[in-house]
PDB file of C-alpha atoms and ligand atoms in Angstrom:
ATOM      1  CA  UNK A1037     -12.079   4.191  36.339  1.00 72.00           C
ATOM      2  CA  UNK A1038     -15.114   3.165  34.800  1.00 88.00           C
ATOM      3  CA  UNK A1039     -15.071   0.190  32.182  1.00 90.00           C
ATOM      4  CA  UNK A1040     -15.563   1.920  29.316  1.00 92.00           C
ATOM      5  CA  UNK A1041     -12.936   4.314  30.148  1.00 93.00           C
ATOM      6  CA  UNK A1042     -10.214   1.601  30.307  1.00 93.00           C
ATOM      7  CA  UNK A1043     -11.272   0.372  27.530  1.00 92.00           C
ATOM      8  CA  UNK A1044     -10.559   3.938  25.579  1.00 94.00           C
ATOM      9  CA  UNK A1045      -7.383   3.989  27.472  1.00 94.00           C
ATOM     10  CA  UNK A1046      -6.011   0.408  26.285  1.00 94.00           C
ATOM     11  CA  UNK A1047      -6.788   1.130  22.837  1.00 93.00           C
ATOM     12  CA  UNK A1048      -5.042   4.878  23.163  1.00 94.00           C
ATOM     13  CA  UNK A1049      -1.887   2.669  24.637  1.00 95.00           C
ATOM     14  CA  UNK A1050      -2.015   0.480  21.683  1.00 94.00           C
ATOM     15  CA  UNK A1051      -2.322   3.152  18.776  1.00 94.00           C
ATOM     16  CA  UNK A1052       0.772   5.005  20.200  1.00 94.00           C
ATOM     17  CA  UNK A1053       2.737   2.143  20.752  1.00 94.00           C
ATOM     18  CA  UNK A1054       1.631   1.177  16.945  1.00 94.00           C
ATOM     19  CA  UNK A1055       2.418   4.813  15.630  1.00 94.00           C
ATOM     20  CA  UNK A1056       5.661   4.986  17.774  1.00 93.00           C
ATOM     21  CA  UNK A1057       6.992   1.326  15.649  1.00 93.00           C
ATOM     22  CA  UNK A1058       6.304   2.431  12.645  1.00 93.00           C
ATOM     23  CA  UNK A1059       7.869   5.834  12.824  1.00 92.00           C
ATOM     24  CA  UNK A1060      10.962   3.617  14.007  1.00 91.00           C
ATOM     25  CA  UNK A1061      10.978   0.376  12.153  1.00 92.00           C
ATOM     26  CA  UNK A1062      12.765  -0.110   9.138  1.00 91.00           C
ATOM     27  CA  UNK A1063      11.498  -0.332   5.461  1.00 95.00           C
ATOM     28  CA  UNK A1064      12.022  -1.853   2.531  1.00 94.00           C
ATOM     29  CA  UNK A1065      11.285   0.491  -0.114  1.00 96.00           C
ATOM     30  CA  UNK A1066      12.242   3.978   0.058  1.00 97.00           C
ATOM     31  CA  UNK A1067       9.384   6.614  -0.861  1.00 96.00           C
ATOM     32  CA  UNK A1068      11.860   8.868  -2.766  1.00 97.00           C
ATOM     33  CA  UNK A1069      13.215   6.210  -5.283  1.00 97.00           C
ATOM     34  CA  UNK A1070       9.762   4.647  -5.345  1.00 98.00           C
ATOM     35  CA  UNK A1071       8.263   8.296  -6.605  1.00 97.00           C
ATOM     36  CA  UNK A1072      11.836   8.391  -9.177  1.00 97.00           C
ATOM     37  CA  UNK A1073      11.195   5.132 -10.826  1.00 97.00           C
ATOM     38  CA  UNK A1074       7.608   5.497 -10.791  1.00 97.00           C
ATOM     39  CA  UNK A1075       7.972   9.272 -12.727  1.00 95.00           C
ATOM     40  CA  UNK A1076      10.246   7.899 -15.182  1.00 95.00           C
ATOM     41  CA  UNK A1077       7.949   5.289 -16.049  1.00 96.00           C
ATOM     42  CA  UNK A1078       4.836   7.328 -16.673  1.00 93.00           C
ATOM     43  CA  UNK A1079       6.909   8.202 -19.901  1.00 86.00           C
ATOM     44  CA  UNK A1080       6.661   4.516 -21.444  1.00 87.00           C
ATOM     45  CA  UNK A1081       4.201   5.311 -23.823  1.00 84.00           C
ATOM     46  CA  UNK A1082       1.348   3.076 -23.116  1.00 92.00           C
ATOM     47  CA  UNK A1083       0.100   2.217 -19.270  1.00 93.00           C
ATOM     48  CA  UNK A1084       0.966  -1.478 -19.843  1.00 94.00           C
ATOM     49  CA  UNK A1085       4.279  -0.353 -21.257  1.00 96.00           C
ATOM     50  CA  UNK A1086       4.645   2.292 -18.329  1.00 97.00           C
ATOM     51  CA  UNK A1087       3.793  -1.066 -16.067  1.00 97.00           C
ATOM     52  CA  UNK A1088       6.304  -3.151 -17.319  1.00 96.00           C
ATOM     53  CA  UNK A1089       9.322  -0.424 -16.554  1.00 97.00           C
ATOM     54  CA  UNK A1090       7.996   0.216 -13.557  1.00 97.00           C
ATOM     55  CA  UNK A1091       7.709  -3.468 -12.084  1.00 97.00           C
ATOM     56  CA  UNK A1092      11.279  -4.419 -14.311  1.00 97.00           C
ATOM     57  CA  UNK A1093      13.109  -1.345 -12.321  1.00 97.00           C
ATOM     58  CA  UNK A1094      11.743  -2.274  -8.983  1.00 97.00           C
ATOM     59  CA  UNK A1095      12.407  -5.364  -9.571  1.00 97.00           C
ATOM     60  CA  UNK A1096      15.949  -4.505 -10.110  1.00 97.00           C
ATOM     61  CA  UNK A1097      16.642  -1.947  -7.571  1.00 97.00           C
ATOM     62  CA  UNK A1098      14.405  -4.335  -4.691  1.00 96.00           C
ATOM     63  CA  UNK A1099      15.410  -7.851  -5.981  1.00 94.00           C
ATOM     64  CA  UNK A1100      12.927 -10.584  -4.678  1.00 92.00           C
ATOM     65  CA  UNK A1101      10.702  -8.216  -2.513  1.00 94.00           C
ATOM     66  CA  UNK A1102       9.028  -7.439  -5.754  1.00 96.00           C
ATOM     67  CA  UNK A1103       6.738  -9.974  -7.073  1.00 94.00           C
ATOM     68  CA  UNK A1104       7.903  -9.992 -10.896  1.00 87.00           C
ATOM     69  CA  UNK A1105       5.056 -12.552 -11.460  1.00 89.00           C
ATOM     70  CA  UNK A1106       2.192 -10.397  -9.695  1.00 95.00           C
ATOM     71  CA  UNK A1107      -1.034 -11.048 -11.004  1.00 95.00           C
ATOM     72  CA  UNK A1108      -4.459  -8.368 -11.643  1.00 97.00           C
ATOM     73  CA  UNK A1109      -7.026  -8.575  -8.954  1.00 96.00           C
ATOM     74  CA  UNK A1110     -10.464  -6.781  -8.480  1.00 96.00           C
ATOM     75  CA  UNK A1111      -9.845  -4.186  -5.426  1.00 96.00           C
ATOM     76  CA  UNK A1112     -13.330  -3.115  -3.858  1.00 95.00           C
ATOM     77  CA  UNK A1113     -13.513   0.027  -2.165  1.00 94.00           C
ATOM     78  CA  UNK A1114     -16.561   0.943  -1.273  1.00 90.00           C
ATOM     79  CA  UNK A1115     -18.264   1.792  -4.554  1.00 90.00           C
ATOM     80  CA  UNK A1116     -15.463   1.722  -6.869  1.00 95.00           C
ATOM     81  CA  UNK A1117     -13.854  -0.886  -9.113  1.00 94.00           C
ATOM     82  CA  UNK A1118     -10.849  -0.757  -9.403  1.00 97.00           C
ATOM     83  CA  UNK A1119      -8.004  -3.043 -10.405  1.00 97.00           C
ATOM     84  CA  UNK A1120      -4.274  -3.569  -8.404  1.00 97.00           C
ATOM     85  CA  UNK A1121      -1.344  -5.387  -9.165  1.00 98.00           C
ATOM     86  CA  UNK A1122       0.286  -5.896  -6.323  1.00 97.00           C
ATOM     87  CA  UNK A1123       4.090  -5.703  -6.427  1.00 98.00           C
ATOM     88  CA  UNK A1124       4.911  -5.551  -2.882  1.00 97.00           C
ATOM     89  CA  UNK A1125       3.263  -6.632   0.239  1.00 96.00           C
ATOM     90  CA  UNK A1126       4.280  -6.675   4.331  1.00 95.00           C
ATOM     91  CA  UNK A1127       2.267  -5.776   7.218  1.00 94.00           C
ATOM     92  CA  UNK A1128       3.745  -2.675   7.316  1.00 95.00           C
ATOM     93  CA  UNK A1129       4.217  -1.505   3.191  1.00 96.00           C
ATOM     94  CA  UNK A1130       2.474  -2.278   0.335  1.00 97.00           C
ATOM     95  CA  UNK A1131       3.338  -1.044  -3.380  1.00 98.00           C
ATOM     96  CA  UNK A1132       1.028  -1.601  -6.589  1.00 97.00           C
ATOM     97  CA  UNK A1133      -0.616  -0.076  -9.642  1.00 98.00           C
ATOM     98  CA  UNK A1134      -4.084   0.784  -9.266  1.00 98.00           C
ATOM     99  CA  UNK A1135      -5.948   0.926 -11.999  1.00 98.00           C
ATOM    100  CA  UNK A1136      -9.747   1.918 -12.861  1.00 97.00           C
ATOM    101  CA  UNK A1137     -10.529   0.349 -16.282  1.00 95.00           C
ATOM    102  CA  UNK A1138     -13.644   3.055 -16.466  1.00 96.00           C
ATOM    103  CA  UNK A1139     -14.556   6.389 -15.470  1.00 98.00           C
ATOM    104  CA  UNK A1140     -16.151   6.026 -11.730  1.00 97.00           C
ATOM    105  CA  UNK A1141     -15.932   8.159  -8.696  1.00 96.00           C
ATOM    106  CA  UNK A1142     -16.716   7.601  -4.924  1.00 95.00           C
ATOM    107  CA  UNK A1143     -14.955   6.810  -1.704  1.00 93.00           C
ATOM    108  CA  UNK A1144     -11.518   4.964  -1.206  1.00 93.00           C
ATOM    109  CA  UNK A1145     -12.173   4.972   2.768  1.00 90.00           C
ATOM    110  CA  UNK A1146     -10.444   5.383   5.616  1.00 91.00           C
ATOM    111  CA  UNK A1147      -6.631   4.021   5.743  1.00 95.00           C
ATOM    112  CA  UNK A1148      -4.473   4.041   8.269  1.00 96.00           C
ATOM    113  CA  UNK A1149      -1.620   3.979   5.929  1.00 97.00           C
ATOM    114  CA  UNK A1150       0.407   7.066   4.442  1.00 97.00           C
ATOM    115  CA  UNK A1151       0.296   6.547   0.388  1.00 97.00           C
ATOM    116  CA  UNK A1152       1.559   8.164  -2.011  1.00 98.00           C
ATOM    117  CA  UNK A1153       0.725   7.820  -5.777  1.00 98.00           C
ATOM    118  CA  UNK A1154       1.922   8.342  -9.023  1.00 98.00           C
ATOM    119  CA  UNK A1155      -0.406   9.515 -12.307  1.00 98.00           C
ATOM    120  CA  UNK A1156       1.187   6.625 -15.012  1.00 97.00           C
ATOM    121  CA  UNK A1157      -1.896   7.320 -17.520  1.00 96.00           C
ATOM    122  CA  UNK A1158      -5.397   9.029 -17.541  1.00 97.00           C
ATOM    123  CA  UNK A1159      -5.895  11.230 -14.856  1.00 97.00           C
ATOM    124  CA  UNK A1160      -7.070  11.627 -10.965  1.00 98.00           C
ATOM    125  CA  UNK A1161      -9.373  14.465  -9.375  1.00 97.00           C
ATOM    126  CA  UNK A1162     -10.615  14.498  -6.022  1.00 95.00           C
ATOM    127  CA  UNK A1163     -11.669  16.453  -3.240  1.00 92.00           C
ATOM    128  CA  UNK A1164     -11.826  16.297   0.701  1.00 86.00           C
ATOM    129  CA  UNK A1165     -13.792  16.410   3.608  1.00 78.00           C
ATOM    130  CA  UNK A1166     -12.103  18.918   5.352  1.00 73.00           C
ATOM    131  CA  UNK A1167     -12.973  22.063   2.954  1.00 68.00           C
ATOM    132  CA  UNK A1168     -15.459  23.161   0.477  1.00 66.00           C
ATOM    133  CA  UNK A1169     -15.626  22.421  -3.180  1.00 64.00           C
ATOM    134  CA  UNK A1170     -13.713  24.876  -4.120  1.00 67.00           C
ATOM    135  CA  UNK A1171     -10.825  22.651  -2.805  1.00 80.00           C
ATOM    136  CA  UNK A1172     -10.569  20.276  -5.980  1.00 88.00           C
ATOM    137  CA  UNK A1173      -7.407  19.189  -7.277  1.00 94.00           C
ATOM    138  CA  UNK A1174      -6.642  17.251 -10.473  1.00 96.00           C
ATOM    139  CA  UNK A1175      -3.467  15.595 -11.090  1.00 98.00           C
ATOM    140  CA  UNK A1176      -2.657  14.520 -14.764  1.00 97.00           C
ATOM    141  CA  UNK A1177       0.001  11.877 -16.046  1.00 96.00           C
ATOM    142  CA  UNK A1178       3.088  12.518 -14.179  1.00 95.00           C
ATOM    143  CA  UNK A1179       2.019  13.873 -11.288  1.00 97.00           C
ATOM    144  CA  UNK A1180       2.222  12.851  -7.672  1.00 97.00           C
ATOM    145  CA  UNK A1181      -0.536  12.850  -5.055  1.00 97.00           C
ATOM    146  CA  UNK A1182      -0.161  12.148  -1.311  1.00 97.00           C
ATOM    147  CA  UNK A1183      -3.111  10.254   0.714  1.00 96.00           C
ATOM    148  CA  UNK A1184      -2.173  10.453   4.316  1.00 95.00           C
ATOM    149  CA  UNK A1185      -3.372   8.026   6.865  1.00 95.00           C
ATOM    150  CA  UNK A1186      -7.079   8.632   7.924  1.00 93.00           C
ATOM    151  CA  UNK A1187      -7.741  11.442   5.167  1.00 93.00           C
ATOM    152  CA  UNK A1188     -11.288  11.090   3.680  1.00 91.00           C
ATOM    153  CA  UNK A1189     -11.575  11.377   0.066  1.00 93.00           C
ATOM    154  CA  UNK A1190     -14.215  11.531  -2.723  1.00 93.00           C
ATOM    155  CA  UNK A1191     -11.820  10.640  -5.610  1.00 96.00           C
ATOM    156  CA  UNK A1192     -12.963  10.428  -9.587  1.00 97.00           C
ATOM    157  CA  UNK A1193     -10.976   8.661 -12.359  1.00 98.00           C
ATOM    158  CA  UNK A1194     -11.195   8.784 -16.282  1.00 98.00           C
ATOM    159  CA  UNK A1195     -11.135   5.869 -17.912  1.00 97.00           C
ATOM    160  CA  UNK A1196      -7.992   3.618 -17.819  1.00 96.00           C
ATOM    161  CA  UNK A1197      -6.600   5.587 -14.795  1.00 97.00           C
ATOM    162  CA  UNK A1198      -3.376   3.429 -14.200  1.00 98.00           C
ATOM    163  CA  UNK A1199      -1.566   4.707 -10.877  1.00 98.00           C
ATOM    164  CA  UNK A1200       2.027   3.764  -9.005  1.00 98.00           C
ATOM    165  CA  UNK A1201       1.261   3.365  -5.154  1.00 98.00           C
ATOM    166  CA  UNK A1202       3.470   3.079  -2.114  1.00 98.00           C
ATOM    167  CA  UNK A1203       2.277   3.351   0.890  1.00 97.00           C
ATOM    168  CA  UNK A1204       2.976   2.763   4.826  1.00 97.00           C
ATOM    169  CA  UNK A1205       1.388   2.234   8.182  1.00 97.00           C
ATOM    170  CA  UNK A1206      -1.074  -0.640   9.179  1.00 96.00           C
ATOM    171  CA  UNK A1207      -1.450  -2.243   5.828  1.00 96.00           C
ATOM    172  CA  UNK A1208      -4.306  -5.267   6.810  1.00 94.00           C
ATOM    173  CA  UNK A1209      -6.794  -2.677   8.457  1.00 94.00           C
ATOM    174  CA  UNK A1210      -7.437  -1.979   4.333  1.00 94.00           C
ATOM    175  CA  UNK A1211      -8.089  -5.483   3.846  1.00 91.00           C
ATOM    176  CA  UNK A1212     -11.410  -5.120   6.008  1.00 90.00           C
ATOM    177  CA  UNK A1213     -12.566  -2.373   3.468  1.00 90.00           C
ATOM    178  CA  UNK A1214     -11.780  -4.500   0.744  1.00 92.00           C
ATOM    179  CA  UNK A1215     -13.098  -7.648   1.822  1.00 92.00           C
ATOM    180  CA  UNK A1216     -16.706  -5.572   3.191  1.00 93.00           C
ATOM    181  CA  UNK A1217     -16.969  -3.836  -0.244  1.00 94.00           C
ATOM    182  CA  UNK A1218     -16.058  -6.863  -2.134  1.00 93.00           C
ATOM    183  CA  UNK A1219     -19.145  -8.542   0.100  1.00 93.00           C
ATOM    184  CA  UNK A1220     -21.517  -5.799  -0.738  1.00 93.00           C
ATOM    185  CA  UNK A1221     -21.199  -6.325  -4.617  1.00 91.00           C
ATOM    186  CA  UNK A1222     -22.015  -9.918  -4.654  1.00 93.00           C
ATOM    187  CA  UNK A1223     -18.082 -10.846  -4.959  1.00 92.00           C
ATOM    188  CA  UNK A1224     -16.558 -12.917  -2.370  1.00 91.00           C
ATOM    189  CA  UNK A1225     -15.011 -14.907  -4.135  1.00 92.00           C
ATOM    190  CA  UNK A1226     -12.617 -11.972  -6.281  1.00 90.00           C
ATOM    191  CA  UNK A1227     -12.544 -10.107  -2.749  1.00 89.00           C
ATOM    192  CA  UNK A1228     -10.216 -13.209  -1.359  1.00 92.00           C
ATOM    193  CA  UNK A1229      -8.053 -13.243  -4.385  1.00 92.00           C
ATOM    194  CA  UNK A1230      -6.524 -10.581  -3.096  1.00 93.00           C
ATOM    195  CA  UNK A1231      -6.742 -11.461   0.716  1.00 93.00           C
ATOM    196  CA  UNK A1232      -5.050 -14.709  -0.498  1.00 93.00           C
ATOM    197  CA  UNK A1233      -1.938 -12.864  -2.795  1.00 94.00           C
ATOM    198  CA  UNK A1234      -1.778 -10.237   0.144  1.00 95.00           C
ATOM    199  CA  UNK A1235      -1.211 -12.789   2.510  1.00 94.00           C
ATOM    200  CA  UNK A1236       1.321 -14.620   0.150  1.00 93.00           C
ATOM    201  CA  UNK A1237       3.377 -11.545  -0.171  1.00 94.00           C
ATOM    202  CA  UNK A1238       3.328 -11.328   3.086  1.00 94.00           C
ATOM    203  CA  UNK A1239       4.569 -14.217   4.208  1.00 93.00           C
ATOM    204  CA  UNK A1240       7.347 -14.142   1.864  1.00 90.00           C
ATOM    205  CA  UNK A1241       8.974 -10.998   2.090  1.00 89.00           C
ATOM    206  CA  UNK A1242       8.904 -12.091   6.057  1.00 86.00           C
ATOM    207  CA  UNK A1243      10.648 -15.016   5.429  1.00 83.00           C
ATOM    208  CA  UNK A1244      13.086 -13.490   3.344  1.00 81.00           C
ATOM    209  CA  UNK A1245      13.510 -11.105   6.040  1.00 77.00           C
ATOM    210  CA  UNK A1246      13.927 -13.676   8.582  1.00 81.00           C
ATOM    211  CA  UNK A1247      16.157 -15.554   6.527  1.00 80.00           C
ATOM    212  CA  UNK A1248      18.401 -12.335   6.079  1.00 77.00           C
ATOM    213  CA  UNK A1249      19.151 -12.227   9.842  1.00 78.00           C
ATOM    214  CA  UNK A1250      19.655 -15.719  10.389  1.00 79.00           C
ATOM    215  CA  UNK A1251      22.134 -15.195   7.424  1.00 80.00           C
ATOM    216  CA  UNK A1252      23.922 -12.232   9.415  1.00 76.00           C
ATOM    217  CA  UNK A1253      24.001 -14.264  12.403  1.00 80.00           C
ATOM    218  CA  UNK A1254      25.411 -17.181  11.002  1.00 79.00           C
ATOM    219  CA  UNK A1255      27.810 -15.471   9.503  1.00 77.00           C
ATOM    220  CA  UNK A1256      29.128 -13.621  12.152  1.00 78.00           C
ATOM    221  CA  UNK A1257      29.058 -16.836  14.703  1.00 80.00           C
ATOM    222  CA  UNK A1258      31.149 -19.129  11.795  1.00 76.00           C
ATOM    223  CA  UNK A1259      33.346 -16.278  10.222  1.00 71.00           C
ATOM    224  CA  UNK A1260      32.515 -16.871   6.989  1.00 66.00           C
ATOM    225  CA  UNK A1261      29.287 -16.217   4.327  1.00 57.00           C
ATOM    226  CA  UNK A1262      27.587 -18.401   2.436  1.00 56.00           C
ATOM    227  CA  UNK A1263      28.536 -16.920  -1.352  1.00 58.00           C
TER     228      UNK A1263
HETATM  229  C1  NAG B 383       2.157   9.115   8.354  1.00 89.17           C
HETATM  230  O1  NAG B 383       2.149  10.525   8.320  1.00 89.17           O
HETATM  231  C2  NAG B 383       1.976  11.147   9.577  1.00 89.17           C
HETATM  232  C3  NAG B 383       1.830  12.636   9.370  1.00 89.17           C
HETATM  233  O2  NAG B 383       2.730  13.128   8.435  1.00 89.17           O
HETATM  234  C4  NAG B 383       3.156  10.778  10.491  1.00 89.17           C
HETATM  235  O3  NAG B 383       2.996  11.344  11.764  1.00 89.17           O
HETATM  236  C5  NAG B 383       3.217   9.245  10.609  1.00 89.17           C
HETATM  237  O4  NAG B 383       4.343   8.869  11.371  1.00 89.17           O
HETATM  238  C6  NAG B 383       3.291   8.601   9.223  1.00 89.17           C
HETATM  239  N1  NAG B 383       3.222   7.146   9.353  1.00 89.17           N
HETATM  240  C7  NAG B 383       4.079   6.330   8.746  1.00 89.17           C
HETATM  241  C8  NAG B 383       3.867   4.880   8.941  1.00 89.17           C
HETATM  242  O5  NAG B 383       5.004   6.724   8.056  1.00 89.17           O
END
């Protein structure tokens, strides 16, 4: 086998081994409840009302895996800029509003994640690759959209576009969009922002996660639980 060949071969291995975890792992937040709470809340009234409900009922139905103290950070994606308040964050999941303070359109790129999204105010159109233009769908407050893992996308948003995300797969392969779009405007410095509360999230809901099996354990080798 030549070297190049291998080469293809090992990184085949290595994407079905990747695809085969996370079509068996486990997950923290379930798409159907996410795309419940996330409808009700596009009824708030405003987006930052509609923002509040949603983060206050994740934050009741997920307990500490959402961040209740999540700040705004730029999000660069190719072109676009947009906004995200990141609620939840793993290797594996991520969950956020998006938001696009003006009317823009372009690219999101390429994601090897599975998201879907949920209209809280303004409104989304886009179109794909994969047909002609006649192919254009809109999808006003309320509505639901699905961006499957490497689907290519021209997307356009009206002004003050606020959206509910969820999404799953290989969450940090984004992050190299982000951080090479943040680079190309002349931002390095809001591109890490989110690299660095990404990273934060991360490292917490895996601790907590950690610290729930240790828990189990413990409990099961002394008899009795800690409450
Ligand atoms: C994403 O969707 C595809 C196609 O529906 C599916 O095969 C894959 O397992 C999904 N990935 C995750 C992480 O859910």
């Amino acid at each position: 086998m030549s070297k190049l060949m291998r080469y293809i071969v090992f990184f085949y291995l290595v994407f079905m081994g990747a695809q085969w975890l996370l079509r068996n792992k486990s997950y923290t937040i379930s798409p159907k409840e996410f795309k419940s709470i996330a409808s009700k809340a596009h009824g708030a009234g405003s987006s930052s009302a509609a923002v509040t409900k949603l983060t206050n009922e994740l934050r009741r139905v997920y307990g500490v895996a959402i961040d209740a103290e999540a700040t705004w950070n730029p999000l660069f994606l190719g072109n676009l800029d947009l906004k995200i308040l990141l609620l939840h964050a793993s290797i594996t999941e991520y969950s956020g509003v998006i938001a696009a303070p003006y009317a823009e359109s372009g690219r999101v790129g390429l994601h090897w994640t599975n998201s879907t999204c949920t209209v809280l105010s303004g409104s989304v159109s886009r179109s794909t690759d994969s047909s002609g233009f006649a192919n254009k769908e809109t999808f006003a407050p309320g509505a639901n959209f699905r961006h499957g893992q490497f689907e290519s996308y021209v997307y356009s948003f009206t002004a003050d576009t606020y959206l509910a995300c969820y999404g799953r797969g290989v969450v940090p392969t984004s992050g190299v969009w982000t951080i090479l779009s943040g680079l190309a405007n002349g931002e390095p410095l809001a591109a890490g922002n989110l690299f660095k509360d990404y990273f934060r999230g991360v490292f917490q809901n895996t601790f907590a996660a950690v610290s729930q099996v240790f828990r189990h354990y413990k409990q099961k080798a002394t008899g009795r639980s800690d409450l």
